[in-house]
XYZ file of C-alpha atoms in Angstrom:
609
model
C 102.988 142.012 149.829
C 101.079 143.401 146.848
C 102.019 141.453 143.737
C 102.342 142.716 140.157
C 99.144 144.016 138.620
C 97.551 142.057 135.776
C 96.165 143.624 132.621
C 92.536 142.986 133.570
C 93.049 144.685 136.927
C 94.740 147.620 135.225
C 91.730 147.961 132.875
C 89.398 147.882 135.891
C 91.349 150.711 137.496
C 91.167 152.712 134.272
C 87.388 152.291 134.216
C 87.176 153.458 137.819
C 89.301 156.537 137.142
C 87.030 157.333 134.215
C 84.029 157.326 136.551
C 82.585 154.023 135.292
C 82.273 152.284 138.654
C 79.892 149.487 137.635
C 82.177 148.485 134.756
C 85.215 148.661 137.063
C 83.505 146.438 139.617
C 82.527 143.875 136.983
C 86.120 143.659 135.744
C 87.490 143.408 139.300
C 85.017 140.633 140.138
C 86.049 138.781 136.993
C 89.679 138.971 138.099
C 88.757 137.712 141.572
C 86.835 134.806 140.107
C 90.064 133.559 138.535
C 92.460 134.851 141.211
C 90.655 135.290 144.588
C 93.791 136.665 146.197
C 94.510 139.434 143.711
C 95.285 142.321 146.091
C 94.720 145.190 143.672
C 91.381 143.758 142.521
C 90.234 143.197 146.118
C 91.172 146.751 147.047
C 89.438 148.228 143.998
C 86.303 146.145 144.549
C 86.169 147.273 148.172
C 86.475 150.937 147.217
C 83.814 150.722 144.485
C 81.377 148.770 146.645
C 81.772 151.377 149.391
C 81.033 154.202 146.964
C 77.937 152.309 145.824
C 76.735 152.089 149.433
C 77.204 148.307 149.654
C 79.145 148.436 152.923
C 78.838 144.786 153.889
C 80.275 143.563 150.583
C 82.985 146.231 150.673
C 84.012 145.176 154.149
C 84.109 141.518 153.065
C 86.537 142.261 150.189
C 88.808 144.459 152.276
C 88.882 142.093 155.248
C 89.961 139.347 152.861
C 92.687 141.622 151.506
C 93.999 142.566 154.943
C 94.087 138.931 156.016
C 96.118 138.082 152.900
C 98.412 141.108 153.181
C 98.375 142.582 156.710
C 101.148 145.042 155.774
C 99.099 146.734 153.023
C 98.555 150.093 154.767
C 96.180 151.632 152.237
C 93.951 148.572 152.432
C 93.648 149.060 156.183
C 92.793 152.730 155.671
C 90.127 151.836 153.129
C 88.735 149.148 155.424
C 88.594 151.647 158.305
C 86.632 154.113 156.169
C 84.125 151.395 155.302
C 83.801 150.188 158.899
C 83.326 153.707 160.242
C 80.510 154.261 157.734
C 79.016 150.876 158.683
C 78.933 151.842 162.372
C 81.737 149.628 163.672
C 84.055 152.401 164.734
C 85.995 150.299 167.231
C 87.206 147.984 164.475
C 87.924 150.982 162.247
C 90.118 152.566 164.915
C 92.142 149.358 165.261
C 92.924 149.318 161.529
C 93.827 153.005 161.537
C 96.230 152.412 164.415
C 97.864 149.651 162.406
C 98.022 151.921 159.348
C 99.708 154.621 161.433
C 102.460 152.131 162.315
C 102.800 150.934 158.717
C 102.794 154.443 157.235
C 103.910 156.806 160.029
C 104.108 159.839 157.757
C 100.470 159.767 156.630
C 98.828 162.898 158.009
C 95.402 161.754 156.850
C 95.649 158.597 158.972
C 96.307 160.509 162.192
C 93.661 163.093 161.365
C 91.011 160.466 160.616
C 91.971 158.383 163.638
C 91.875 161.424 165.921
C 88.454 162.435 164.643
C 87.134 158.897 165.033
C 88.427 158.592 168.600
C 86.951 161.990 169.441
C 83.522 160.715 168.373
C 84.021 157.584 170.468
C 84.710 159.619 173.605
C 88.429 158.797 173.746
C 89.459 162.401 174.287
C 93.028 161.575 175.293
C 93.568 159.439 172.181
C 91.943 162.065 169.985
C 94.192 164.824 171.278
C 97.293 162.649 170.852
C 96.611 161.708 167.224
C 95.264 165.084 166.140
C 98.353 166.625 167.690
C 100.507 164.268 165.614
C 98.664 165.323 162.447
C 99.205 168.991 163.310
C 102.924 168.436 163.822
C 103.272 166.515 160.546
C 101.509 169.258 158.542
C 102.277 172.582 160.263
C 101.428 174.438 157.058
C 97.792 173.237 157.169
C 95.869 175.088 159.930
C 92.866 172.748 159.677
C 94.659 170.129 161.765
C 95.399 172.603 164.556
C 91.770 173.720 164.537
C 90.569 170.103 164.840
C 92.994 169.615 167.728
C 91.626 172.733 169.433
C 88.046 171.474 169.075
C 89.044 168.214 170.768
C 90.761 170.143 173.567
C 87.665 172.298 174.099
C 85.435 169.242 174.377
C 87.922 167.638 176.758
C 87.677 170.532 179.210
C 91.028 172.121 178.305
C 90.118 175.559 176.912
C 93.479 177.134 177.812
C 95.357 174.668 175.596
C 92.779 175.153 172.834
C 93.183 178.933 172.992
C 96.959 178.612 172.694
C 96.702 176.555 169.506
C 94.044 178.782 167.969
C 96.007 181.963 168.629
C 99.008 180.431 166.911
C 96.822 179.456 163.939
C 95.384 182.963 163.643
C 98.840 184.508 163.831
C 99.542 183.009 160.397
C 95.961 182.706 159.039
C 94.022 185.654 160.526
C 91.111 185.294 158.072
C 90.216 181.770 159.236
C 86.674 182.368 160.547
C 86.249 178.878 162.013
C 89.313 179.350 164.185
C 87.971 182.687 165.439
C 84.650 181.148 166.456
C 86.397 178.368 168.385
C 88.781 180.890 169.950
C 85.831 182.930 171.205
C 84.329 179.730 172.660
C 87.576 179.065 174.498
C 87.796 182.578 175.903
C 84.215 182.390 177.179
C 85.012 179.083 178.879
C 87.946 180.824 180.574
C 85.806 183.735 181.772
C 87.223 186.314 179.354
C 84.287 187.739 177.392
C 86.382 190.774 176.488
C 88.873 188.601 174.609
C 86.038 186.570 173.060
C 84.561 189.758 171.624
C 87.985 190.834 170.437
C 88.481 187.493 168.653
C 85.206 187.915 166.744
C 85.608 191.572 165.741
C 87.587 190.903 162.517
C 84.651 188.866 161.170
C 82.694 192.094 160.655
C 79.328 191.649 158.939
C 79.624 187.855 158.888
C 79.154 187.750 162.657
C 75.470 188.656 162.270
C 74.254 185.032 162.160
C 75.021 181.570 163.453
C 77.415 180.536 166.208
C 79.488 183.694 165.968
C 76.431 185.852 166.612
C 75.383 183.944 169.747
C 78.962 183.926 171.049
C 79.227 187.681 170.573
C 75.845 188.221 172.251
C 76.947 186.188 175.291
C 80.288 187.947 175.491
C 78.574 191.348 175.586
C 75.942 190.102 178.030
C 78.591 188.790 180.452
C 80.436 192.110 180.307
C 77.188 193.919 181.150
C 76.529 191.518 184.029
C 80.004 192.165 185.392
C 79.400 195.925 185.138
C 76.075 195.575 186.977
C 77.968 194.656 190.162
C 78.604 198.345 190.780
C 75.345 199.722 189.384
C 73.638 202.047 191.937
C 69.944 201.863 192.802
C 69.705 198.345 191.372
C 68.226 195.446 193.381
C 70.581 192.793 194.660
C 69.990 189.410 193.086
C 71.292 186.270 191.472
C 72.042 185.516 187.849
C 70.823 182.046 186.833
C 72.080 180.514 183.592
C 70.426 177.310 182.393
C 68.721 175.699 179.370
C 65.315 176.988 180.472
C 63.757 176.663 177.034
C 65.192 173.208 176.276
C 63.217 170.062 177.045
C 65.728 168.404 179.380
C 66.332 167.420 182.971
C 68.565 170.442 183.522
C 65.902 172.742 182.086
C 63.240 171.201 184.312
C 65.349 171.596 187.467
C 66.202 175.176 186.567
C 62.569 176.144 186.019
C 61.525 174.652 189.354
C 64.390 176.299 191.238
C 63.564 179.694 189.706
C 59.925 179.453 190.761
C 60.866 178.329 194.243
C 63.568 180.981 194.719
C 61.159 183.703 193.615
C 58.540 182.399 196.020
C 61.177 182.978 198.726
C 61.491 186.602 197.610
C 64.729 186.376 195.630
C 65.350 188.678 192.671
C 66.752 186.858 189.655
C 68.045 187.522 186.189
C 67.768 184.621 183.752
C 70.334 183.780 181.082
C 69.845 180.957 178.588
C 72.324 178.788 176.741
C 72.713 181.266 173.894
C 72.109 184.565 175.675
C 69.111 186.434 177.049
C 66.355 184.035 178.076
C 62.769 184.277 176.877
C 61.256 181.720 179.255
C 59.305 183.169 182.175
C 57.774 181.314 185.121
C 54.031 181.347 185.672
C 52.451 181.371 189.142
C 48.954 180.842 190.485
C 49.571 183.750 192.858
C 48.990 187.087 190.980
C 51.584 188.866 193.126
C 54.282 186.379 192.236
C 53.143 186.307 188.627
C 53.582 190.084 188.418
C 57.052 189.771 189.934
C 58.036 187.390 187.123
C 57.720 190.290 184.697
C 60.691 191.994 186.351
C 63.106 189.145 185.718
C 64.637 190.821 182.657
C 65.570 193.994 184.557
C 69.187 194.469 185.686
C 70.194 193.115 189.067
C 73.312 193.755 191.106
C 74.509 190.128 191.082
C 76.329 188.464 193.953
C 77.107 185.298 191.972
C 76.111 183.305 188.909
C 74.224 180.073 189.493
C 74.541 177.731 186.510
C 72.405 174.632 186.011
C 74.547 172.940 183.374
C 77.051 170.226 182.637
C 80.516 171.534 183.607
C 81.791 171.960 180.044
C 78.976 174.430 179.244
C 79.696 176.801 182.143
C 81.037 180.226 181.112
C 82.268 182.282 184.081
C 81.383 185.962 184.364
C 84.429 188.031 185.337
C 84.359 189.284 188.900
C 81.482 187.046 189.978
C 81.690 183.722 191.835
C 80.714 180.723 189.705
C 78.395 178.065 191.112
C 77.229 175.089 189.076
C 74.308 172.813 189.922
C 75.069 169.649 188.012
C 75.128 165.855 188.292
C 76.637 162.670 186.885
C 75.366 159.151 186.330
C 78.472 157.099 187.209
C 80.880 156.433 190.099
C 83.494 158.927 188.790
C 83.209 161.974 186.522
C 85.290 162.303 183.320
C 88.663 164.022 183.573
C 87.460 167.006 181.510
C 84.547 167.560 183.872
C 86.904 167.435 186.835
C 89.286 169.936 185.233
C 86.530 172.473 184.562
C 84.765 171.931 187.890
C 87.922 172.729 189.855
C 87.768 176.252 188.407
C 84.299 176.824 189.907
C 83.797 178.356 193.333
C 81.183 175.773 194.281
C 79.683 172.659 192.707
C 76.215 171.642 193.899
C 74.884 168.159 193.108
C 71.528 166.506 193.852
C 72.790 163.303 195.466
C 75.522 161.804 197.588
C 76.308 159.543 194.623
C 77.215 162.541 192.459
C 79.219 164.094 195.304
C 81.312 160.927 195.558
C 81.753 160.897 191.764
C 83.334 164.380 191.930
C 85.513 163.519 194.904
C 86.690 160.307 193.196
C 88.007 162.506 190.358
C 89.948 164.735 192.776
C 87.493 167.589 193.352
C 88.049 169.392 196.696
C 85.527 168.167 199.253
C 85.033 171.648 200.713
C 83.815 173.007 197.361
C 80.978 170.599 196.699
C 77.547 170.500 198.334
C 74.475 168.298 198.066
C 70.995 169.698 197.394
C 68.291 167.224 196.320
C 65.671 168.841 194.087
C 61.992 168.748 194.886
C 59.652 166.045 193.691
C 56.116 167.113 192.853
C 53.241 165.775 190.798
C 53.147 167.143 187.254
C 50.081 169.433 186.855
C 49.213 167.738 183.556
C 48.858 164.385 185.314
C 45.724 165.469 187.204
C 43.448 165.217 184.163
C 45.521 162.854 182.016
C 43.744 160.179 180.022
C 45.322 156.706 179.793
C 46.553 155.406 176.450
C 43.827 154.236 174.093
C 46.351 152.241 172.047
C 46.235 148.567 171.201
C 49.055 146.306 172.295
C 51.015 144.201 169.764
C 48.582 141.278 170.172
C 45.403 143.262 169.473
C 44.359 143.782 173.086
C 43.959 147.292 174.479
C 46.911 148.302 176.635
C 44.621 149.392 179.475
C 43.021 145.931 179.641
C 46.177 144.336 181.045
C 46.221 143.991 184.819
C 49.915 144.878 185.176
C 51.185 147.681 182.936
C 54.915 148.278 183.328
C 56.297 151.544 181.930
C 59.782 152.622 180.926
C 60.533 156.025 179.336
C 64.082 156.389 178.026
C 66.280 157.911 175.393
C 67.800 155.327 173.074
C 71.254 155.446 174.652
C 73.354 152.663 176.132
C 73.243 154.122 179.641
C 69.519 153.440 179.874
C 70.265 149.702 179.474
C 67.276 148.878 177.312
C 68.996 145.638 176.375
C 69.022 144.664 180.052
C 65.374 145.722 180.375
C 64.380 143.497 177.455
C 66.405 140.528 178.704
C 64.780 140.759 182.143
C 61.280 140.984 180.625
C 61.939 137.969 178.382
C 63.272 135.925 181.296
C 60.620 136.908 183.832
C 57.378 136.763 181.858
C 55.262 134.212 180.021
C 52.891 134.644 177.110
C 49.815 134.104 179.281
C 50.836 136.633 181.968
C 48.273 139.413 182.352
C 51.005 142.016 181.868
C 52.462 144.315 179.228
C 55.707 146.304 179.005
C 55.197 149.833 177.650
C 58.434 151.297 176.324
C 58.482 154.935 175.205
C 61.943 155.389 173.709
C 63.371 158.445 171.963
C 61.546 160.500 169.344
C 62.824 158.916 166.142
C 59.653 157.396 164.709
C 59.861 154.406 162.374
C 63.635 154.577 161.940
C 64.176 154.345 165.684
C 61.580 151.606 165.981
C 63.672 149.517 163.576
C 66.773 150.059 165.697
C 64.950 149.067 168.878
C 63.467 146.031 167.134
C 66.953 144.886 166.137
C 68.130 145.261 169.727
C 65.095 143.342 170.949
C 65.805 140.509 168.502
C 69.407 140.351 169.738
C 68.184 140.180 173.339
C 65.738 137.377 172.482
C 68.533 135.390 170.845
C 70.756 135.917 173.892
C 68.065 134.807 176.332
C 67.059 131.921 174.088
C 63.345 132.739 174.054
C 61.132 133.927 171.236
C 59.241 137.167 171.753
C 55.976 135.240 171.461
C 56.908 133.198 174.539
C 56.988 136.306 176.771
C 54.337 138.841 177.745
C 53.875 141.530 175.060
C 55.993 144.643 174.622
C 54.318 147.799 173.309
C 56.922 150.056 171.695
C 56.386 153.804 171.131
C 59.039 155.845 169.303
C 57.145 158.890 167.965
C 57.299 162.424 169.303
C 54.467 163.260 171.748
C 53.433 166.542 173.335
C 53.311 166.999 177.102
C 49.640 166.074 177.421
C 50.177 162.903 175.440
C 53.189 162.041 177.586
C 50.991 162.407 180.661
C 48.876 159.613 179.187
C 51.774 157.178 179.454
C 52.090 157.847 183.176
C 48.320 157.597 183.655
C 48.431 154.139 182.052
C 51.190 152.603 184.167
C 50.653 150.445 187.232
C 54.433 150.026 187.631
C 57.660 151.625 186.443
C 60.760 149.516 185.761
C 64.290 150.851 185.292
C 67.440 148.822 184.589
C 69.532 151.959 184.016
C 73.292 151.817 184.459
C 73.239 155.121 186.356
C 71.147 158.245 186.902
C 71.845 161.782 188.023
C 68.208 161.927 189.167
C 65.711 160.186 186.751
C 62.656 162.386 186.360
C 60.390 159.742 184.725
C 60.541 157.327 187.657
C 59.836 160.060 190.219
C 56.907 161.280 188.130
C 55.494 157.751 187.969
C 56.103 157.335 191.685
C 54.123 160.462 192.510
C 51.123 158.865 190.811
C 51.412 155.741 192.923
C 52.976 153.420 190.359
C 54.951 150.578 191.875
C 58.653 151.236 191.341
C 61.363 148.702 190.479
C 64.822 150.241 190.182
C 68.519 149.439 190.646
C 70.050 150.147 194.070
C 72.589 152.667 192.800
C 73.236 156.348 192.007
C 70.266 158.704 192.446
C 67.765 155.936 193.179
C 69.244 155.381 196.642
C 68.563 159.038 197.511
C 64.776 158.896 197.171
C 63.961 155.168 197.267
C 64.399 152.383 199.788
C 63.032 148.873 200.271
C 60.011 150.188 202.190
C 58.637 152.060 199.178
C 60.171 150.319 196.143
C 61.704 147.088 194.907
C 65.461 147.649 194.602
C 67.716 145.522 192.401
C 71.245 144.684 193.649
C 74.099 145.913 191.446
C 77.808 145.622 190.766
C 80.159 148.002 188.939
C 82.029 147.372 185.708
C 83.127 148.945 182.411
C 80.635 151.240 180.657
C 80.384 149.343 177.383
C 77.928 149.560 174.496
C 75.348 146.744 174.245
C 76.878 143.492 172.987
C 80.199 145.225 172.354
C 83.651 145.786 173.811
C 83.485 149.478 172.846
C 82.934 152.090 175.530
C 79.800 154.200 175.602
C 81.396 157.476 174.362
C 80.398 159.818 177.237
C 81.814 157.235 179.695
C 84.986 156.315 177.825
C 87.386 154.633 180.239
C 84.881 154.788 183.115
C 82.709 152.326 184.997
C 78.982 152.320 185.665
C 76.581 150.096 187.561
C 75.344 146.742 186.265
C 71.978 145.685 187.737
C 71.692 141.986 188.627
C 69.366 140.744 185.876
C 68.534 137.469 187.616
C 67.446 139.351 190.733
C 65.488 141.825 188.597
C 63.701 138.997 186.768
C 62.782 137.393 190.102
C 61.349 140.687 191.408
C 59.407 141.304 188.212
C 57.966 137.773 188.175
C 56.779 138.167 191.775
C 55.170 141.543 191.031
C 53.347 140.230 187.979
C 52.244 137.067 189.794
C 50.955 138.920 192.851
C 50.703 142.672 192.145
C 48.670 143.473 195.259
C 50.761 141.379 197.608
C 53.981 142.905 196.256
C 52.630 146.448 196.163
C 54.892 149.217 197.491
C 53.815 152.857 197.215
C 56.399 155.662 197.118
C 54.046 158.578 196.421
C 53.818 160.092 199.916
C 57.478 159.367 200.602
C 58.494 161.279 197.453
C 56.198 164.284 197.701
C 56.515 164.770 201.484
C 60.242 164.078 201.687
C 61.429 166.149 198.723
C 59.656 169.489 198.508
C 60.799 172.376 196.359
C 60.525 174.661 199.385
C 63.121 172.540 201.178
C 65.266 172.336 198.030
C 65.388 176.114 197.568
C 66.106 176.657 201.263
C 68.986 174.171 201.099
C 70.317 175.754 197.913
C 70.256 179.255 199.384
C 72.096 177.965 202.437
C 74.864 176.641 200.214
C 74.994 179.849 198.167
C 75.262 181.996 201.283
C 78.699 180.525 201.884
C 80.036 181.611 198.484
C 81.978 184.799 197.917
C 82.255 185.887 201.535
């Protein structure tokens, strides 16, 4: 337990309260020099060091304190704050759980723990602890609002709406609650109630989230009214992130072009409302037709190309969502929202099984692989002119292995690096080209730290393996085409893919493909046209951690066999011509956008009749 406070410690606390942190820290350190176990001095030193941004030292002091006095609840809270700021949220959550047991009436503990778990993807834990905070402090609406936000992100808009309406019954001027309430009503397909929730905001609704919510609510009401509009062409409403650089946006753009080529009339809706993107065609007739996309249509259904939690039903119209997932089973929130949709369409059998594993009705899910086509920019792309890390031009290497990924755990860059370090030697005529994220120098430092950890795990220095050229800046589309023009091979060690556009793009150009035998890869690749890596399934954890990757909290994903991958890679580098497999014709002939749109229309024809 905390012992009596000495005079020197008391003076240190007085200095801290007076805003003289450096003086307080010096006095606390002096106390600890004579009495290393002084609890009050350890706690004060930890707090001051944290405020000075010296997280490692702060954590050291507070860990020592907690080990000496494990029942000191405030010390655990302080340690959790430091650890959360230092990026070790799993350890922080453990100390907050202990603090909640030691001090069960502390609202701030449950609120902080709930927020932390929400960020870690533990939606169930977040809802439980935020709910506890709301019950302990019913007079403070902020806790109910935080709970509602967690419920919305967990796919439970009805529960969120209930809490927010109760909050607004006693605090009607709380603008934040009104914005979240409107979000919940849109998720439930009630744009009329969303608009009603925002009306009391008056002039303040002109900008920000409230403005886009109100615009969508009014747009959805107009779309619903268009069902009975006379002398209006029949058509489909398509809602997707057309203007966002993403896989969903890419699929949506291709489907729109292909559906219009088949004579369908469409109205496009973006994430925030009316959509400004318009397709361009080589055919002048089709290009002229694109100008009529903004005109009203008499819609038969709404086709979304979105993750399930972003779908907002339009009243009176069937809801279809073209979506996908990267693991063997979708999250519970996705399953809850998807069950409210008339039809879910996915690109692969893997995604179909992921929905069914979560309890989705088999008769309300269909499979429609997208098309695979060469990117127009690739025709005239120039290879990279960059130098590799050892001063040799990248294009001078005989084998040039590409990987393009976001810096997220699912992409398994740590596995990619371990395989490269195991499979290659310094004198191999090969280079690994990794284009990761868009974070510049800051991201490069993060990737370098991961690479150093991988080298230590494998037990080989980077200099003992073939070089790795790392690119972390933002590049335009023409520059990105240069990466593909450079590659002789593409290597993925991903834990799971809904589709994986980069590998199909590389495959269209004739790059040799090495990929795990799981998820989307098994839809468009086989051993005849690619090298496939055997896999097993297991928990979806962060690299070198026992913490779950937040979007996959509590779920499994695939783990590629790194020994098998290293063997494949070594064979390819040692004999690139003898190990050559070409997927280009297989991809472009077997997965056309004409076939994809025909398949999609066939699935849509069964909806709403």
